[in-house]
GROMACS .gro file of C-alpha atoms in nm:
model
  292
    1MET     CA    1  17.745   3.788 -17.171
    2ASN     CA    2  18.044   3.555 -17.145
    3GLU     CA    3  18.029   3.206 -16.995
    4GLY     CA    4  18.200   3.309 -16.670
    5ALA     CA    5  17.930   3.565 -16.597
    6LYS     CA    6  17.640   3.325 -16.630
    7MET     CA    7  17.463   3.255 -16.305
    8ARG     CA    8  17.504   2.896 -16.193
    9THR     CA    9  17.181   2.711 -16.111
   10CYS     CA   10  17.179   2.592 -15.749
   11HIS     CA   11  16.968   2.294 -15.646
   12LEU     CA   12  16.856   2.213 -15.294
   13LEU     CA   13  17.082   1.910 -15.271
   14ASP     CA   14  17.382   2.123 -15.366
   15LEU     CA   15  17.370   2.288 -15.024
   16PRO     CA   16  17.594   2.133 -14.756
   17TRP     CA   17  17.398   1.847 -14.604
   18GLU     CA   18  17.534   1.823 -14.250
   19ASP     CA   19  17.598   2.197 -14.207
   20VAL     CA   20  17.282   2.341 -14.367
   21LEU     CA   21  17.011   2.095 -14.472
   22VAL     CA   22  17.013   1.869 -14.167
   23PRO     CA   23  17.034   2.126 -13.882
   24HIS     CA   24  16.843   2.414 -14.043
   25ILE     CA   25  16.585   2.272 -14.284
   26LEU     CA   26  16.501   1.905 -14.227
   27CYS     CA   27  16.465   1.956 -13.853
   28HIS     CA   28  16.156   2.171 -13.921
   29LEU     CA   29  15.976   1.913 -14.138
   30PRO     CA   30  15.712   1.678 -13.990
   31LEU     CA   31  15.808   1.314 -13.989
   32GLN     CA   32  15.543   1.221 -14.246
   33HIS     CA   33  15.705   1.466 -14.492
   34LEU     CA   34  16.043   1.307 -14.438
   35VAL     CA   35  15.895   0.964 -14.510
   36ARG     CA   36  15.760   1.093 -14.842
   37LEU     CA   37  16.074   1.287 -14.926
   38GLN     CA   38  16.300   0.985 -14.908
   39ARG     CA   39  16.099   0.826 -15.192
   40VAL     CA   40  16.171   1.109 -15.436
   41SER     CA   41  16.517   0.991 -15.544
   42LYS     CA   42  16.822   0.803 -15.428
   43GLN     CA   43  16.989   1.130 -15.329
   44PHE     CA   44  16.696   1.238 -15.116
   45HIS     CA   45  16.687   0.891 -14.960
   46SER     CA   46  17.054   0.929 -14.867
   47LEU     CA   47  16.991   1.277 -14.728
   48ILE     CA   48  16.707   1.153 -14.505
   49GLN     CA   49  16.930   0.870 -14.383
   50VAL     CA   50  17.195   1.122 -14.280
   51TYR     CA   51  16.931   1.324 -14.094
   52MET     CA   52  16.774   1.022 -13.921
   53ALA     CA   53  17.114   0.892 -13.812
   54ASN     CA   54  17.150   1.206 -13.597
   55CYS     CA   55  16.787   1.236 -13.487
   56ARG     CA   56  16.730   1.235 -13.111
   57VAL     CA   57  16.348   1.230 -13.109
   58PHE     CA   58  16.138   0.986 -13.312
   59ASP     CA   59  15.763   1.022 -13.258
   60LEU     CA   60  15.518   0.802 -13.450
   61SER     CA   61  15.219   0.880 -13.229
   62LEU     CA   62  15.040   1.073 -13.506
   63ILE     CA   63  15.139   0.875 -13.815
   64GLY     CA   64  15.210   0.526 -13.684
   65PRO     CA   65  14.926   0.349 -13.867
   66SER     CA   66  15.030   0.495 -14.204
   67ILE     CA   67  15.403   0.430 -14.194
   68PRO     CA   68  15.522   0.098 -14.346
   69LYS     CA   69  15.726  -0.119 -14.113
   70GLU     CA   70  15.998  -0.127 -14.378
   71ALA     CA   71  16.025   0.253 -14.360
   72PHE     CA   72  16.054   0.238 -13.981
   73CYS     CA   73  16.340  -0.012 -14.001
   74SER     CA   74  16.516   0.176 -14.280
   75MET     CA   75  16.496   0.520 -14.120
   76LEU     CA   76  16.640   0.408 -13.785
   77LYS     CA   77  16.893   0.148 -13.897
   78ASP     CA   78  17.189   0.386 -13.854
   79ASN     CA   79  17.066   0.579 -13.551
   80LYS     CA   80  17.255   0.532 -13.225
   81VAL     CA   81  17.171   0.862 -13.051
   82LEU     CA   82  16.795   0.844 -12.990
   83GLN     CA   83  16.677   0.992 -12.661
   84SER     CA   84  16.300   0.973 -12.710
   85LEU     CA   85  16.100   0.705 -12.895
   86SER     CA   86  15.719   0.714 -12.916
   87LEU     CA   87  15.542   0.417 -13.076
   88LYS     CA   88  15.190   0.471 -12.942
   89SER     CA   89  15.009   0.431 -13.276
   90CYS     CA   90  15.206   0.139 -13.417
   91SER     CA   91  14.992  -0.140 -13.274
   92ASP     CA   92  14.889  -0.273 -13.615
   93TRP     CA   93  15.237  -0.370 -13.732
   94LEU     CA   94  15.510  -0.329 -13.469
   95THR     CA   95  15.662  -0.654 -13.340
   96ASP     CA   96  15.980  -0.751 -13.156
   97LYS     CA   97  16.147  -0.812 -13.491
   98GLU     CA   98  16.129  -0.442 -13.585
   99LEU     CA   99  16.187  -0.296 -13.239
  100LEU     CA  100  16.467  -0.502 -13.088
  101PRO     CA  101  16.743  -0.382 -13.326
  102VAL     CA  102  16.647  -0.018 -13.261
  103ILE     CA  103  16.651  -0.064 -12.883
  104GLY     CA  104  16.977  -0.260 -12.892
  105GLN     CA  105  17.175   0.018 -13.059
  106ASN     CA  106  17.025   0.315 -12.871
  107GLN     CA  107  17.158   0.310 -12.518
  108HIS     CA  108  17.088   0.678 -12.453
  109LEU     CA  109  16.709   0.650 -12.461
  110GLN     CA  110  16.548   0.843 -12.177
  111ARG     CA  111  16.185   0.819 -12.290
  112VAL     CA  112  16.012   0.520 -12.451
  113ASP     CA  113  15.637   0.490 -12.512
  114MET     CA  114  15.511   0.149 -12.626
  115SER     CA  115  15.151   0.208 -12.516
  116GLY     CA  116  14.902  -0.005 -12.704
  117CYS     CA  117  15.163  -0.205 -12.896
  118VAL     CA  118  14.980  -0.535 -12.855
  119TRP     CA  119  15.205  -0.743 -13.082
  120LEU     CA  120  15.519  -0.688 -12.879
  121THR     CA  121  15.625  -0.937 -12.613
  122ARG     CA  122  15.809  -0.932 -12.283
  123HIS     CA  123  16.135  -0.959 -12.481
  124SER     CA  124  16.099  -0.594 -12.587
  125LEU     CA  125  16.064  -0.475 -12.229
  126VAL     CA  126  16.362  -0.685 -12.119
  127ALA     CA  127  16.564  -0.537 -12.406
  128VAL     CA  128  16.468  -0.185 -12.295
  129SER     CA  129  16.574  -0.260 -11.938
  130LEU     CA  130  16.910  -0.404 -12.044
  131SER     CA  131  16.998  -0.141 -12.305
  132CYS     CA  132  16.848   0.181 -12.169
  133MET     CA  133  17.014   0.232 -11.832
  134HIS     CA  134  16.928   0.604 -11.833
  135LEU     CA  135  16.556   0.555 -11.894
  136GLN     CA  136  16.335   0.805 -11.710
  137HIS     CA  137  15.990   0.777 -11.870
  138LEU     CA  138  15.819   0.458 -11.988
  139GLY     CA  139  15.470   0.409 -12.133
  140LEU     CA  140  15.325   0.057 -12.128
  141ALA     CA  141  14.951   0.132 -12.117
  142HIS     CA  142  14.737  -0.153 -12.249
  143CYS     CA  143  15.038  -0.379 -12.301
  144GLU     CA  144  14.892  -0.693 -12.150
  145TRP     CA  145  15.207  -0.888 -12.235
  146VAL     CA  146  15.395  -0.712 -11.953
  147ASP     CA  147  15.452  -0.971 -11.681
  148SER     CA  148  15.618  -0.988 -11.342
  149LEU     CA  149  15.957  -1.108 -11.469
  150SER     CA  150  15.994  -0.834 -11.732
  151LEU     CA  151  15.888  -0.564 -11.484
  152ARG     CA  152  16.140  -0.691 -11.232
  153SER     CA  153  16.411  -0.673 -11.499
  154LEU     CA  154  16.310  -0.312 -11.561
  155ALA     CA  155  16.327  -0.231 -11.191
  156ASP     CA  156  16.670  -0.393 -11.154
  157HIS     CA  157  16.833  -0.201 -11.439
  158CYS     CA  158  16.644   0.131 -11.463
  159GLY     CA  159  16.647   0.269 -11.111
  160GLY     CA  160  16.627   0.628 -11.236
  161LEU     CA  161  16.272   0.594 -11.367
  162GLN     CA  162  16.055   0.898 -11.295
  163SER     CA  163  15.729   0.800 -11.463
  164VAL     CA  164  15.576   0.465 -11.558
  165ASP     CA  165  15.234   0.404 -11.714
  166LEU     CA  166  15.112   0.051 -11.637
  167THR     CA  167  14.746   0.115 -11.720
  168ALA     CA  168  14.563  -0.212 -11.797
  169CYS     CA  169  14.876  -0.427 -11.759
  170ARG     CA  170  14.651  -0.692 -11.611
  171GLN     CA  171  14.913  -0.965 -11.562
  172LEU     CA  172  15.084  -0.758 -11.293
  173LYS     CA  173  15.012  -0.828 -10.929
  174ASP     CA  174  15.119  -0.674 -10.600
  175ASP     CA  175  15.454  -0.854 -10.582
  176ALA     CA  176  15.584  -0.704 -10.908
  177ILE     CA  177  15.456  -0.354 -10.833
  178CYS     CA  178  15.604  -0.359 -10.482
  179TYR     CA  179  15.938  -0.469 -10.629
  180LEU     CA  180  15.929  -0.177 -10.872
  181ALA     CA  181  15.854   0.067 -10.589
  182LYS     CA  182  16.148  -0.059 -10.381
  183LYS     CA  183  16.393  -0.030 -10.671
  184CYS     CA  184  16.274   0.294 -10.837
  185LEU     CA  185  16.271   0.544 -10.554
  186ASN     CA  186  16.257   0.847 -10.785
  187LEU     CA  187  15.912   0.773 -10.927
  188GLN     CA  188  15.704   1.088 -10.960
  189CYS     CA  189  15.420   0.967 -11.184
  190LEU     CA  190  15.269   0.619 -11.178
  191SER     CA  191  14.956   0.468 -11.328
  192LEU     CA  192  14.822   0.135 -11.201
  193ALA     CA  193  14.478   0.199 -11.346
  194VAL     CA  194  14.237  -0.070 -11.468
  195ASN     CA  195  14.402  -0.357 -11.285
  196ALA     CA  196  14.184  -0.559 -11.051
  197ASN     CA  197  14.494  -0.728 -10.902
  198VAL     CA  198  14.619  -0.407 -10.739
  199THR     CA  199  14.548  -0.390 -10.365
  200ASP     CA  200  14.642  -0.173 -10.069
  201GLU     CA  201  14.975  -0.358 -10.051
  202SER     CA  202  15.093  -0.203 -10.379
  203VAL     CA  203  14.974   0.147 -10.294
  204GLU     CA  204  15.133   0.143  -9.949
  205GLU     CA  205  15.465   0.017 -10.083
  206VAL     CA  206  15.467   0.291 -10.348
  207ALA     CA  207  15.383   0.553 -10.083
  208LYS     CA  208  15.654   0.444  -9.840
  209ASN     CA  209  15.932   0.413 -10.098
  210CYS     CA  210  15.853   0.685 -10.353
  211ARG     CA  211  15.834   0.990 -10.129
  212GLY     CA  212  15.856   1.230 -10.425
  213LEU     CA  213  15.541   1.091 -10.589
  214GLU     CA  214  15.336   1.366 -10.755
  215GLN     CA  215  15.074   1.181 -10.962
  216LEU     CA  216  14.907   0.846 -10.900
  217ASP     CA  217  14.633   0.689 -11.111
  218LEU     CA  218  14.432   0.412 -10.943
  219THR     CA  219  14.124   0.436 -11.165
  220GLY     CA  220  13.927   0.112 -11.153
  221CYS     CA  221  14.148  -0.055 -10.890
  222LEU     CA  222  13.852  -0.213 -10.712
  223ARG     CA  223  14.049  -0.365 -10.424
  224VAL     CA  224  14.213  -0.042 -10.308
  225ARG     CA  225  14.067   0.089  -9.981
  226ASN     CA  226  14.092   0.385  -9.744
  227GLN     CA  227  14.384   0.236  -9.552
  228SER     CA  228  14.633   0.279  -9.837
  229ILE     CA  229  14.502   0.625  -9.928
  230ARG     CA  230  14.573   0.739  -9.572
  231THR     CA  231  14.925   0.597  -9.602
  232LEU     CA  232  14.964   0.787  -9.927
  233ALA     CA  233  14.864   1.109  -9.755
  234GLU     CA  234  15.113   1.046  -9.476
  235TYR     CA  235  15.421   0.956  -9.680
  236CYS     CA  236  15.383   1.158 -10.002
  237PRO     CA  237  15.388   1.533  -9.921
  238LYS     CA  238  15.447   1.628 -10.288
  239LEU     CA  239  15.137   1.453 -10.420
  240GLN     CA  240  14.950   1.679 -10.664
  241SER     CA  241  14.704   1.449 -10.841
  242LEU     CA  242  14.517   1.133 -10.741
  243LYS     CA  243  14.270   0.941 -10.958
  244VAL     CA  244  14.040   0.700 -10.775
  245ASN     CA  245  13.732   0.694 -10.996
  246HIS     CA  246  13.553   0.357 -10.970
  247CYS     CA  247  13.751   0.268 -10.657
  248HIS     CA  248  13.434   0.193 -10.466
  249ASN     CA  249  13.608   0.116 -10.137
  250VAL     CA  250  13.776   0.457 -10.123
  251THR     CA  251  13.560   0.707  -9.937
  252GLU     CA  252  13.570   1.073  -9.842
  253SER     CA  253  13.715   0.997  -9.499
  254SER     CA  254  14.053   0.921  -9.660
  255LEU     CA  255  14.027   1.174  -9.943
  256ASP     CA  256  13.938   1.479  -9.735
  257PRO     CA  257  14.289   1.529  -9.586
  258LEU     CA  258  14.429   1.530  -9.940
  259ARG     CA  259  14.169   1.781 -10.059
  260LYS     CA  260  14.275   2.012  -9.776
  261ARG     CA  261  14.628   1.999  -9.922
  262ASN     CA  262  14.485   2.102 -10.262
  263VAL     CA  263  14.556   1.763 -10.420
  264VAL     CA  264  14.352   1.733 -10.741
  265ILE     CA  265  14.119   1.434 -10.707
  266ASP     CA  266  13.904   1.310 -10.994
  267VAL     CA  267  13.593   1.239 -10.782
  268GLU     CA  268  13.379   1.513 -10.632
  269PRO     CA  269  13.299   1.531 -10.260
  270PRO     CA  270  12.968   1.359 -10.170
  271LEU     CA  271  12.772   1.683 -10.133
  272GLN     CA  272  12.895   1.812 -10.467
  273ARG     CA  273  12.798   1.485 -10.636
  274ALA     CA  274  12.454   1.502 -10.475
  275LEU     CA  275  12.400   1.856 -10.605
  276VAL     CA  276  12.498   1.749 -10.956
  277LEU     CA  277  12.253   1.459 -10.945
  278LEU     CA  278  11.981   1.686 -10.807
  279GLN     CA  279  12.043   1.934 -11.086
  280ASP     CA  280  12.009   1.656 -11.343
  281VAL     CA  281  11.673   1.556 -11.193
  282LEU     CA  282  11.527   1.902 -11.136
  283GLY     CA  283  11.681   2.079 -11.431
  284PHE     CA  284  11.833   2.352 -11.213
  285ALA     CA  285  12.068   2.382 -10.918
  286PRO     CA  286  11.885   2.458 -10.590
  287PHE     CA  287  12.032   2.710 -10.348
  288ILE     CA  288  12.161   2.541 -10.033
  289ASN     CA  289  12.309   2.738  -9.746
  290LEU     CA  290  12.616   2.535  -9.657
  291GLN     CA  291  12.675   2.745  -9.340
  292ILE     CA  292  12.370   2.611  -9.164
   0.00000   0.00000   0.00000
């Protein structure tokens, strides 16, 4: 067999990167595999950089604790087209220093989840509000560094927000939440859970301004009462889900009209709760004729 007839050996990296490897192979690999792959050689590192520069979704929710902060910074240093960024599991290491450059160069972000990132500060939220004018979904659950000024900045610059999770953002009070409601009229999903500062004033302002509201979480908002729930029922015809567990001042008199509209509520009607308790005591569910 002559030399010209010999079959040439083809390696993976010989394939066209931007036409084959990036759109047809790397896009199917989990992020943790990409992190490992870039350590194999300088060529693989360069290949992963090309892929990450064009990546539109970056989700660390499953591998956040195991990824080094250096890898996070390296992988996203050339990316300017991100649309979704999830950092839910990065609480052990993520600070403003790592996040601010990423936010500053990605102005097309529509979804950002910083839930539980306790080492960030209000500067990160202000950066998001100034850079991400098209933001629609924002997760800030258990970010106790969120304060009134940073939330107001968000409301001023991101009027297209559709969902915001403010669970356990305990610095926030009625004034900031009311400001958000007046500026972000397209809100469909909102969580104000686990915040003792939230009162009827916040709930009523949300109801009157966000007429398309579909989901509201008030779990543990101890100062919310029937008055605001009735306002919610009046102004929000699209409401699908309401959470009021541990809202001890909210009673069935305000919840019943919502139940009749098939709104999913996370607390059972009084009779249903009584039957459950009775079953726990007796060990079986007694038959009760509800038509009597």
